[in-house]
CSV table of C-alpha atoms in Angstrom, one decimal:
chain,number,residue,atom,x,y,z
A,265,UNK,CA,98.0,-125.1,18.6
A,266,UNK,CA,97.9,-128.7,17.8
A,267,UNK,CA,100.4,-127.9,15.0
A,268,UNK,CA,102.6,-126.3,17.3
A,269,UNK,CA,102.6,-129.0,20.1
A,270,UNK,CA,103.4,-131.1,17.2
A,271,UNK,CA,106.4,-130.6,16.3
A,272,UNK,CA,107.4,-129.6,20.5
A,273,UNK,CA,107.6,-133.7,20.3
A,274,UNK,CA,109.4,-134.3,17.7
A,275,UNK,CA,111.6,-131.8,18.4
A,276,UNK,CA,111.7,-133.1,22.2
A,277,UNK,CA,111.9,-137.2,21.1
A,278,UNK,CA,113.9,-137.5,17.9
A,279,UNK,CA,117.9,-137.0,18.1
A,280,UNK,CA,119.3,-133.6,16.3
A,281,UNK,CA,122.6,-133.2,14.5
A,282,UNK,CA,124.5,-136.3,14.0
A,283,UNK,CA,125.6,-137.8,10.8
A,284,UNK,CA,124.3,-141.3,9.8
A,285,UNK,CA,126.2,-144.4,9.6
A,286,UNK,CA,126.9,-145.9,6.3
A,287,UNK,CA,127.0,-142.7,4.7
A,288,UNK,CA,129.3,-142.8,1.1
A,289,UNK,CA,131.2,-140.5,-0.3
A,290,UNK,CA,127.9,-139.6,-2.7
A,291,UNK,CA,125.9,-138.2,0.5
A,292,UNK,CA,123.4,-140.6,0.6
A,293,UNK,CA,122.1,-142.7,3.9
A,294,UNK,CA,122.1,-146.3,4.1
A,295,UNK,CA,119.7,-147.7,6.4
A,296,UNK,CA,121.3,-150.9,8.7
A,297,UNK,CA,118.1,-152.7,9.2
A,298,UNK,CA,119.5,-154.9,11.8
A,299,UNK,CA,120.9,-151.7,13.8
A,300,UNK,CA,117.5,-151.4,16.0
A,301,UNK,CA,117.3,-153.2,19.8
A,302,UNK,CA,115.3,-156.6,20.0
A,303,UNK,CA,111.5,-155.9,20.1
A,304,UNK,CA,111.6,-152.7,17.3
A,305,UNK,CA,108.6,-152.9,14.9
A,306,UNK,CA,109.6,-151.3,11.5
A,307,UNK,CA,107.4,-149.3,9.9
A,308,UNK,CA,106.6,-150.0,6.1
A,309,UNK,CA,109.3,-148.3,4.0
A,310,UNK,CA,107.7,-147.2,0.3
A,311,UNK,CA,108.4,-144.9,-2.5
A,312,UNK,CA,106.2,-142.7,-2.7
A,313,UNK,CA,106.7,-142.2,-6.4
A,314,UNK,CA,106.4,-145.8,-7.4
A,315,UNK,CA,103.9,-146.9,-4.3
A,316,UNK,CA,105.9,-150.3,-3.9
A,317,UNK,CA,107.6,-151.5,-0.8
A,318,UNK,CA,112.0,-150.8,-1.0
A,319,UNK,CA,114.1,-153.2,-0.2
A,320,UNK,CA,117.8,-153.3,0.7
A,321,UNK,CA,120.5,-155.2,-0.4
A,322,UNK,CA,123.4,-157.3,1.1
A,323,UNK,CA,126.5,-155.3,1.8
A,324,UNK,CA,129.7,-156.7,3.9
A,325,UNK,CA,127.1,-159.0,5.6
A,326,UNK,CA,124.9,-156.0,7.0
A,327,UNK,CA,121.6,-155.8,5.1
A,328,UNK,CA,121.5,-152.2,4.2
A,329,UNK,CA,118.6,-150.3,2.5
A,330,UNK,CA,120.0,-146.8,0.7
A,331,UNK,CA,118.0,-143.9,0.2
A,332,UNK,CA,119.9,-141.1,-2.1
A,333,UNK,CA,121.3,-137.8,-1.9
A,334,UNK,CA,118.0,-135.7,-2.0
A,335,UNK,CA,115.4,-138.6,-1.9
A,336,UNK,CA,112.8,-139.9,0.3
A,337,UNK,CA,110.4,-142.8,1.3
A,338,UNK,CA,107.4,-142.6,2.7
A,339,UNK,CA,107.1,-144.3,6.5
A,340,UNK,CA,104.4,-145.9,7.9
A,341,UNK,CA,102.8,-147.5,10.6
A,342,UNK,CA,99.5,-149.1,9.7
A,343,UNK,CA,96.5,-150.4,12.1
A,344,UNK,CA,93.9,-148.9,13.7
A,345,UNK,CA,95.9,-148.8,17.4
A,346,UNK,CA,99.0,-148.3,15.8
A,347,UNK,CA,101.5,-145.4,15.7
A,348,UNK,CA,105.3,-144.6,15.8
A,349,UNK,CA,106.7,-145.0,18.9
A,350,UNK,CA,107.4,-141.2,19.9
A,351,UNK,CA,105.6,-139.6,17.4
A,352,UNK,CA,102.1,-140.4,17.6
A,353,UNK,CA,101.2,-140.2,14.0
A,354,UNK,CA,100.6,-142.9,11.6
A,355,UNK,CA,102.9,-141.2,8.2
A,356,UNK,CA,106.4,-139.8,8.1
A,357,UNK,CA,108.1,-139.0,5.1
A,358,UNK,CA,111.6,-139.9,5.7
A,359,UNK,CA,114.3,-137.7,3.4
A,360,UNK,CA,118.2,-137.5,3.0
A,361,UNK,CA,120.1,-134.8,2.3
A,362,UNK,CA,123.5,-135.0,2.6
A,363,UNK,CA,124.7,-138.3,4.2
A,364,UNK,CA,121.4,-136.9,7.0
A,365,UNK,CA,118.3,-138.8,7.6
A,366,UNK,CA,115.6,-136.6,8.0
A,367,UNK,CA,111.4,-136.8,8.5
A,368,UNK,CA,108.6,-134.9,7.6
A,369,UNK,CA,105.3,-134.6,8.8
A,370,UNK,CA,103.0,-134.7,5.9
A,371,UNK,CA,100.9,-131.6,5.9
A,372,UNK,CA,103.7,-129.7,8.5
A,373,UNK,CA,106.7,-127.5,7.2
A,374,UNK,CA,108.9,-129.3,9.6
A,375,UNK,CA,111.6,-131.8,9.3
A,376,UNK,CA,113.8,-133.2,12.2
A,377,UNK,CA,117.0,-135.5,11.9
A,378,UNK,CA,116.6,-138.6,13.4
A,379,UNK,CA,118.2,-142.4,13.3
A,380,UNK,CA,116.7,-145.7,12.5
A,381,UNK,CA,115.8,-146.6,15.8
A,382,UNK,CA,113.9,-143.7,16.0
A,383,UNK,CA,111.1,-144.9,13.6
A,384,UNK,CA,109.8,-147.9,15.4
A,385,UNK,CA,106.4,-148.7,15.3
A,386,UNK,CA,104.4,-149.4,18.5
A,387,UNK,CA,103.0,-152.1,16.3
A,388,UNK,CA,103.7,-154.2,13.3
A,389,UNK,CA,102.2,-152.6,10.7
A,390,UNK,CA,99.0,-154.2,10.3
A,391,UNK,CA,97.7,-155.5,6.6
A,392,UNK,CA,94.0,-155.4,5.3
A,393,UNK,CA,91.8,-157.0,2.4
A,394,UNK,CA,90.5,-154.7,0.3
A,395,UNK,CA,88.0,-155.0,-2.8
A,396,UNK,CA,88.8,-153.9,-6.0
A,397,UNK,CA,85.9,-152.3,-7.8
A,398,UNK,CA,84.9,-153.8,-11.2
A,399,UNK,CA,87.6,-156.1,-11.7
A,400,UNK,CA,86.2,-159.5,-12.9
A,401,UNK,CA,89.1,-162.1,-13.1
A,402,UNK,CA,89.2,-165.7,-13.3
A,403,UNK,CA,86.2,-167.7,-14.3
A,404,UNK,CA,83.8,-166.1,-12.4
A,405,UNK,CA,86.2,-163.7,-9.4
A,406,UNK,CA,86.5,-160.5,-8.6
A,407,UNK,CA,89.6,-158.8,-7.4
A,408,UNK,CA,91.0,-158.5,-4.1
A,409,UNK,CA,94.5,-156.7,-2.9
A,410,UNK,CA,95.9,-157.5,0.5
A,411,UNK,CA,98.1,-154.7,1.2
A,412,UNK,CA,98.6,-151.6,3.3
A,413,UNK,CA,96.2,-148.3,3.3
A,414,UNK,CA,99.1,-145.7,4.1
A,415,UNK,CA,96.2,-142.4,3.3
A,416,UNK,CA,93.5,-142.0,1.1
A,417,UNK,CA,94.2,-143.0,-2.3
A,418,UNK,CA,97.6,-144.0,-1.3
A,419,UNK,CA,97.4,-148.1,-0.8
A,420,UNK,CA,100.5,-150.8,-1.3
A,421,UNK,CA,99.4,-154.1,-2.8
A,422,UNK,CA,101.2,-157.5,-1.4
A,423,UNK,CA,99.6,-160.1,-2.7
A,424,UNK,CA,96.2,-159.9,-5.9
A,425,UNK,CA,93.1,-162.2,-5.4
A,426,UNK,CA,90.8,-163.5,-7.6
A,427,UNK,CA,88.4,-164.8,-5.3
A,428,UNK,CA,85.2,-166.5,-5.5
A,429,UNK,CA,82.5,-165.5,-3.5
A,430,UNK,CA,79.9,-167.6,-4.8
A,431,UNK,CA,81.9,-171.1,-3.0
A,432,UNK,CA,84.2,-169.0,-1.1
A,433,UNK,CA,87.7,-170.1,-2.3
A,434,UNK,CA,90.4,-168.4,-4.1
A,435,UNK,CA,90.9,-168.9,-8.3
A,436,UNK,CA,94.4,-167.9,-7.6
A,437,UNK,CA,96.7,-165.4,-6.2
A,438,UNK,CA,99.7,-163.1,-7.7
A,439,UNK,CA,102.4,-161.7,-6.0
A,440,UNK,CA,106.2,-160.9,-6.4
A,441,UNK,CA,109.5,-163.1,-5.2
A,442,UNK,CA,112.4,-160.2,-4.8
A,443,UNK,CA,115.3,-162.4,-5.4
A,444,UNK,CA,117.8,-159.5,-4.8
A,445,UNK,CA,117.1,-160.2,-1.0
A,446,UNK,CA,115.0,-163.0,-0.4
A,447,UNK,CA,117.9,-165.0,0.5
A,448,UNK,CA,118.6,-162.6,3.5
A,449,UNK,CA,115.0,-162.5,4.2
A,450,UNK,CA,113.3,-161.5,7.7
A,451,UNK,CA,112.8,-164.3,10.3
A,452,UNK,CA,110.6,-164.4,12.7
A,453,UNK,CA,109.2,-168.0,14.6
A,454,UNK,CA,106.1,-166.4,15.6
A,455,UNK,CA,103.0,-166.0,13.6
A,456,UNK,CA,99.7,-164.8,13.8
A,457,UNK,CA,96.1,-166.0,13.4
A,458,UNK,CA,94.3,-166.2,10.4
A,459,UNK,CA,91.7,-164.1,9.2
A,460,UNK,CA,88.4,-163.9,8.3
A,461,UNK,CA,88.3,-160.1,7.0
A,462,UNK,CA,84.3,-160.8,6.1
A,463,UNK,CA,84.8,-163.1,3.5
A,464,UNK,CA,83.5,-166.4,4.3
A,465,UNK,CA,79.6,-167.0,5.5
A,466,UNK,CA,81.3,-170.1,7.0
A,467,UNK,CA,83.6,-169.8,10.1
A,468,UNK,CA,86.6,-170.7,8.6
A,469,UNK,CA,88.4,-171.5,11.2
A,470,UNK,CA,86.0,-173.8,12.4
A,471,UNK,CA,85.7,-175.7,9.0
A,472,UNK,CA,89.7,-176.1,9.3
A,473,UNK,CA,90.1,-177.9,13.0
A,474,UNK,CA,91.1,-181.8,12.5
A,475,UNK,CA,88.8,-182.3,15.1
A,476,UNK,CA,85.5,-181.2,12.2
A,477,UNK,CA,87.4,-183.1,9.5
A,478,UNK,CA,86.3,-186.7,10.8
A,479,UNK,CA,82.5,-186.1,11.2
A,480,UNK,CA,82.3,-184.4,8.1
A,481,UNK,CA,84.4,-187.5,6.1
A,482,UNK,CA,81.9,-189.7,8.0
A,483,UNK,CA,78.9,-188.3,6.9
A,484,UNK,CA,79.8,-186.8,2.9
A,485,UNK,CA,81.6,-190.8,2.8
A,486,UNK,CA,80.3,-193.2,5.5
A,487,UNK,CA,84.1,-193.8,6.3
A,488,UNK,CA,86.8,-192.4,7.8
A,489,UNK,CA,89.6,-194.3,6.7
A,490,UNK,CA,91.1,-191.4,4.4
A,491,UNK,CA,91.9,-189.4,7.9
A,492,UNK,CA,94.8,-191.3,9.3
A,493,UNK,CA,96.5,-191.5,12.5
A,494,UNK,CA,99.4,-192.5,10.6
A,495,UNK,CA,101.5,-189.3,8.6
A,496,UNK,CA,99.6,-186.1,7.8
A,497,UNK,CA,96.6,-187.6,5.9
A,498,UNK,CA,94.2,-184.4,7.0
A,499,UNK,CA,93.4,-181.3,5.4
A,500,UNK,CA,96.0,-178.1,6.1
A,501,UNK,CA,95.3,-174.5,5.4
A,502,UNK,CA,98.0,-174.7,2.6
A,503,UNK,CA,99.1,-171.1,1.9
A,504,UNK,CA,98.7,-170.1,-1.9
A,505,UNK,CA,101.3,-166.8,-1.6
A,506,UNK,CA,103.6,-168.3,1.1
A,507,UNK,CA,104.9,-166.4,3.9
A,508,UNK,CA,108.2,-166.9,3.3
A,509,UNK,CA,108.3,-165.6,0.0
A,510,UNK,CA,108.2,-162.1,1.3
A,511,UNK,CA,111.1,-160.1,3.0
A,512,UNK,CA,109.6,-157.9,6.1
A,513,UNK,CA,108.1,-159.7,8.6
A,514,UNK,CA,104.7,-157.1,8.0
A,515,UNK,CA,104.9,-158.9,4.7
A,516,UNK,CA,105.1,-162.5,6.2
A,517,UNK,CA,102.2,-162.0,8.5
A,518,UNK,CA,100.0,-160.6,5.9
A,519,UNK,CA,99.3,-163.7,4.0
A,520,UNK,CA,97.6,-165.1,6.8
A,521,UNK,CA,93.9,-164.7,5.9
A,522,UNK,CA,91.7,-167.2,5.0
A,523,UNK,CA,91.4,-165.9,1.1
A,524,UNK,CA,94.6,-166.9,0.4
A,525,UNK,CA,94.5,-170.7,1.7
A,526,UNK,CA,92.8,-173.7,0.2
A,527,UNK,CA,92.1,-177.0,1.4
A,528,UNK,CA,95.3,-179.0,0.6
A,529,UNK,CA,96.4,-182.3,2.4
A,530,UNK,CA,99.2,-181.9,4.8
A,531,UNK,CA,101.4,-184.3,3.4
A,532,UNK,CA,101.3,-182.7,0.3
A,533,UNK,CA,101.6,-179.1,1.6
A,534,UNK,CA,104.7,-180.4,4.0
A,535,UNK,CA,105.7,-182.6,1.0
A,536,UNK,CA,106.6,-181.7,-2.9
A,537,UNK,CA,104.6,-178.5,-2.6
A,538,UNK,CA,107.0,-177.2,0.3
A,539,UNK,CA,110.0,-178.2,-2.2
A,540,UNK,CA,108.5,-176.3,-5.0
A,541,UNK,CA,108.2,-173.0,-2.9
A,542,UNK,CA,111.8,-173.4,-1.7
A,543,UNK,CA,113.0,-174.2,-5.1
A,544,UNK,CA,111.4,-171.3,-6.3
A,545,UNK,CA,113.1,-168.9,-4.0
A,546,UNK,CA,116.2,-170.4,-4.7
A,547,UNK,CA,115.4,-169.9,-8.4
A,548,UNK,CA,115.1,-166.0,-7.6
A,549,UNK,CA,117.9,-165.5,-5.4
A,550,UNK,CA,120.1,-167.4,-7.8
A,551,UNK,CA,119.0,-165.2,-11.0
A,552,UNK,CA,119.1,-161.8,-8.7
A,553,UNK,CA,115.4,-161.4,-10.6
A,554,UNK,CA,112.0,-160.5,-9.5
A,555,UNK,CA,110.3,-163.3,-10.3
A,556,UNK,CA,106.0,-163.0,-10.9
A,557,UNK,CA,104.4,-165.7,-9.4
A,558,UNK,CA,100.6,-166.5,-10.1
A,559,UNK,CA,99.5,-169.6,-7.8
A,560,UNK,CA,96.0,-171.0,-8.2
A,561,UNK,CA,93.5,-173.8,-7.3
A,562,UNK,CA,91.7,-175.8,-9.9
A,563,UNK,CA,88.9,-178.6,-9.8
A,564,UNK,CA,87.3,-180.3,-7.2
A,565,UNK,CA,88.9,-183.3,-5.4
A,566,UNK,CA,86.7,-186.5,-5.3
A,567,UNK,CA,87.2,-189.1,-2.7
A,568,UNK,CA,85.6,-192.8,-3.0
A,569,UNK,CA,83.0,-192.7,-0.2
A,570,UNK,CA,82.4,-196.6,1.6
A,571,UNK,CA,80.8,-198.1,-1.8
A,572,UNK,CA,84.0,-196.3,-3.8
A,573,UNK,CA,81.8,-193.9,-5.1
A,574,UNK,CA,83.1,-190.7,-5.8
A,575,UNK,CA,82.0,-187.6,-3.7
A,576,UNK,CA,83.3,-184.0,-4.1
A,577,UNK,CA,84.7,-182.6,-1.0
A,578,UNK,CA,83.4,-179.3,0.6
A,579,UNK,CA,84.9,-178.4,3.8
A,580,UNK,CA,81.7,-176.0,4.1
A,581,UNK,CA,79.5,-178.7,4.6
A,582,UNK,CA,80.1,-179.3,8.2
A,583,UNK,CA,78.0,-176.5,8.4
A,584,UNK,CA,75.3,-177.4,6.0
A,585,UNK,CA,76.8,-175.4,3.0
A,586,UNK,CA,78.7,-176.5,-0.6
A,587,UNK,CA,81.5,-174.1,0.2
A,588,UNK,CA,85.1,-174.0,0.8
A,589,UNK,CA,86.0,-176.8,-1.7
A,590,UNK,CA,88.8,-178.7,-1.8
A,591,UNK,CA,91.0,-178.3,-4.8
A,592,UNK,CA,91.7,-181.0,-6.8
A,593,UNK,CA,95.3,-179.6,-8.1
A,594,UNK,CA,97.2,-176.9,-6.9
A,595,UNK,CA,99.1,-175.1,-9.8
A,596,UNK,CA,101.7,-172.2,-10.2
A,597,UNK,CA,103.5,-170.2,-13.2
A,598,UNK,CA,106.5,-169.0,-12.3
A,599,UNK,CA,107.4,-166.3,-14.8
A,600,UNK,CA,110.9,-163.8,-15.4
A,601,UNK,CA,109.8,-161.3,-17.2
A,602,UNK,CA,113.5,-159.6,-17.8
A,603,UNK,CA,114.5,-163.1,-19.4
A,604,UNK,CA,110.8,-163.7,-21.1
A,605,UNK,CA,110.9,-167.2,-19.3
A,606,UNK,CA,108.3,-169.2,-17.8
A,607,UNK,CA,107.0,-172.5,-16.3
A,608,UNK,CA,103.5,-173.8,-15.1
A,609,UNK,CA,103.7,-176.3,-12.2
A,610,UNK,CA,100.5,-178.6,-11.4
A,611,UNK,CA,100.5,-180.5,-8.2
A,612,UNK,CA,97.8,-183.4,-7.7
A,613,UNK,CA,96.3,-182.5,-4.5
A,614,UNK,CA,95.6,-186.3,-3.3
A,615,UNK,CA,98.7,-188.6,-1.3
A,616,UNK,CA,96.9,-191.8,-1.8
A,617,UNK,CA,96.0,-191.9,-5.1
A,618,UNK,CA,92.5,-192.3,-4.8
A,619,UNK,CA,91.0,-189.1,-5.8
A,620,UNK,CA,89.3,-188.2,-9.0
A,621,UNK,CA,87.7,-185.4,-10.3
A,622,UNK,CA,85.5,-184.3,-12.8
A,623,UNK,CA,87.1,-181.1,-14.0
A,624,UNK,CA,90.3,-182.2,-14.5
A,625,UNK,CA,92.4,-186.2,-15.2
A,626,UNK,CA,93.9,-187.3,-11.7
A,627,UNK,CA,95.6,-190.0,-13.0
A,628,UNK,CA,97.4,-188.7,-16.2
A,629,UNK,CA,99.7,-185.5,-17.1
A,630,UNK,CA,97.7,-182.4,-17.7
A,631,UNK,CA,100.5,-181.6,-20.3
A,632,UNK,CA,103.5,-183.1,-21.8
A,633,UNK,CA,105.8,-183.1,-18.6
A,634,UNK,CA,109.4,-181.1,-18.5
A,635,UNK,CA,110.1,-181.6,-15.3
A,636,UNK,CA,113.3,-183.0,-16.1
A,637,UNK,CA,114.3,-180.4,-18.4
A,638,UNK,CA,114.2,-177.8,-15.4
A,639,UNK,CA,117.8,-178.5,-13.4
A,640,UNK,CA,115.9,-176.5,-10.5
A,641,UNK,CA,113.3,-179.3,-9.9
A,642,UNK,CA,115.8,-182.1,-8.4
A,643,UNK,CA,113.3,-184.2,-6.3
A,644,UNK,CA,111.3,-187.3,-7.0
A,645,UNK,CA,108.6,-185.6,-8.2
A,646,UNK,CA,106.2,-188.8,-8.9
A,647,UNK,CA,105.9,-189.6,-5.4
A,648,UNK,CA,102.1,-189.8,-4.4
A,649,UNK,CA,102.0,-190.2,-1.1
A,650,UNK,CA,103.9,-186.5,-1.1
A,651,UNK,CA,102.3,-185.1,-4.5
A,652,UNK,CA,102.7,-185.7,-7.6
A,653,UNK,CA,104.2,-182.7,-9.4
A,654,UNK,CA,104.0,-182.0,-13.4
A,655,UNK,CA,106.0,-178.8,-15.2
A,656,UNK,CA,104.3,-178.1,-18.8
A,657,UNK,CA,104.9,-174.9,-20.6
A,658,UNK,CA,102.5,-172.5,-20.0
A,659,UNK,CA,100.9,-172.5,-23.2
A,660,UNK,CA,99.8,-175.7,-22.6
A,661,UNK,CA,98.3,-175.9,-18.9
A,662,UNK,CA,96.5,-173.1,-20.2
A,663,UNK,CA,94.3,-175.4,-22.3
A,664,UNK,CA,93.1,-177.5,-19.8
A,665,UNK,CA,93.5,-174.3,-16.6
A,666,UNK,CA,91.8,-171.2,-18.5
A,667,UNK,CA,92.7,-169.0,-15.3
A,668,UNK,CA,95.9,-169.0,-15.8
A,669,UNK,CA,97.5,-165.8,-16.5
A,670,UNK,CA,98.6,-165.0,-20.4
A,671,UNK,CA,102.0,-164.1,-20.3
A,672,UNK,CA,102.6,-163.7,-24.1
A,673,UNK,CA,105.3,-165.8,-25.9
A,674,UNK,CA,107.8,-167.1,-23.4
A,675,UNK,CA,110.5,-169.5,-23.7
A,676,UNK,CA,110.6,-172.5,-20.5
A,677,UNK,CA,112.4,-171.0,-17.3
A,678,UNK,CA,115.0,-174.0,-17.0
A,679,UNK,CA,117.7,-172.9,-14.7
């Protein structure tokens, strides 16, 4: 009876017997992403074959995502409260056959013709953290996937983590910029808040607010004079897998948990390391590649407490625990893997060139900079008070940063 009552909705909400717009001459459907009202939620649009997220393409100025002549994509909405909008069901599998959009209920020898606007979501679907069993990474990580659970056994990765439990801060992150349609990416003012998702004994949020920042400088330095009034001199949740290197806006809000920010000083993060992440996206777009991008923390920062000794900085210890330290450089490698060309990118996370560190030299190149051999990199990239930047080739970072990834022989990604 349930089965039957079922499909009495779908067959009662979802649109029979019209022909989808866009359709070519081959049969198959295209997919106007930008056909739905203001206020509709799409569901996560996957292959089921591949498990990875599709993505449409620019055509005439309509962003249009094609599905051929006798193939499908799995739909979903993901969350705990979430659902499609007149179906209550979490899963469709959305088919075409000839130039007609069609879904399936998985499990139901049914299928109904329906239109884009017919596959909202109540929700945006909803991303989770998830551990990955017995996958050591890093120095001393394990593996985490932030991603979507569509069914058992079924799960679509975002963004990897190698994350360290034992001080609570991520190694470094891996993820994907689709440069076939970044450039005509989702946009969406609104975000949400971070999350937890059980992996901090701190309260994060807490050990983030400005307003924690000058007792704890105060008693790990006896001063506060590094926590200005003037510019951005505090310490940021600086994203390591930005959100605007990802297309959907389900994709955008899911790199807002806690494992995947570090400590980093907001003029730096609103500085040269805002410049690299736009110059990497317009590195992708411009070579229509999908570029792999691993992005990482390293050391910890040292600041010169009121007798100019150095002290390492915890953000965990304004709540009586060596946790949540901040990095001393940020670094990424930035890798095509259909051109075999890469770069490593280390920025010194310190604006007024007082920090040291005892893992790694503040003061000097980590490797024999190429920043001026890479016509993408077009700022001043020596400025401290924003972040200093240095480019190496990857084989040499690696010597002094053993968690970065091994890519194999690759020649430097200069334009």
């Amino acid at each position: 009876m349930q089965n039957l009552r079922l499909i009495s909705v779908l067959a009662a909400v979802l649109a029979v017997g019209f022909d989808i717009p866009g359709v070519n001459a081959q049969g198959s459907c295209q997919i106007d992403l930008d056909s739905a009202p203001q206020g509709f939620n799409p569901p996560l649009l996957v292959n089921p074959g591949s498990q990875e997220t599709e993505y449409p393409e620019l055509e005439g100025g309509e962003r249009l995502l094609t599905i051929p002549d006798g193939g499908a994509l799995v739909a979903a909405c993901t969350g705990n409260t979430n659902s499609f909008e007149l179906v209550d069901v979490k899963e469709l599998e959305v088919s075409c056959r000839g130039g007609r959009l069609s879904v399936l209920r998985q499990s139901e020898a049914y299928s109904q013709i329906v239109k884009w606007v017919d596959l909202g979501c109540q929700k945006r679907p909803r991303a989770y953290l998830r551990r990955t069993k017995n996958s050591k990474c890093g120095e001393r990580g394990e593996r985490y996937d932030i991603g979507w659970p569509i069914r058992p056994g079924f799960f679509v990765p975002l963004i990897h983590l190698c994350y360290d439990d034992q001080v609570e801060t991520t190694e470094f992150t891996y993820h994907k910029v689709q440069g076939r349609s970044i450039g005509f990416r989702s946009v969406d003012s609104s975000r949400p808040g971070f999350r937890s998702a059980g992996m901090f004994d701190v309260d994060a949020n807490n050990v983030y607010k400005r307003r924690n920042q000058r007792p704890l400088f105060s008693e790990l330095l006896g001063t506060t004079e590094h926590l200005t009034s003037q510019g951005q001199h505090y310490l940021a949740r600086g994203h390591l897998a930005p959100d605007s290197d990802f297309f959907y806006t389900a994709e955008q809000d899911a790199t807002y948990f806690y494992a995947n920010v570090v400590p980093q000083w907001q003029d730096f993060n609103n500085g040269n390391w805002k410049r690299l992440e736009f110059a990497v996206r317009e590195l992708a777009e411009r070579q229509q590649a999908a570029l792999d991008v691993w992005t990482g923390s390293y050391g910890v920062l040292q600041m010169p407490d009121a007798n100019n000794n150095p002290v390492d900085m915890f953000l965990g210890l304004t709540e009586g625990k060596k946790q949540v330290p901040v990095p001393a450089v940020l670094w990424k490698v930035i890798h095509n893997p259909s051109t075999r060309r890469a770069v490593a990118i280390v920025g010194v996370n310190d604006v007024r060139g007082q920090g040291f560190s005892d893992d790694i030299n503040l003061m000097d190149p980590p490797c024999y900079d190429v920043c001026d051999q890479l016509g993408w990199i077009d700022w001043d990239t020596q400025e401290v008070r924003r972040g200093r930047i240095f480019c190496c080739q990857v084989s040499d970072l690696i010597e002094k940063i053993p968690s970065l990834p091994t890519i194999g022989s690759v020649q430097l990604l200069t334009n």
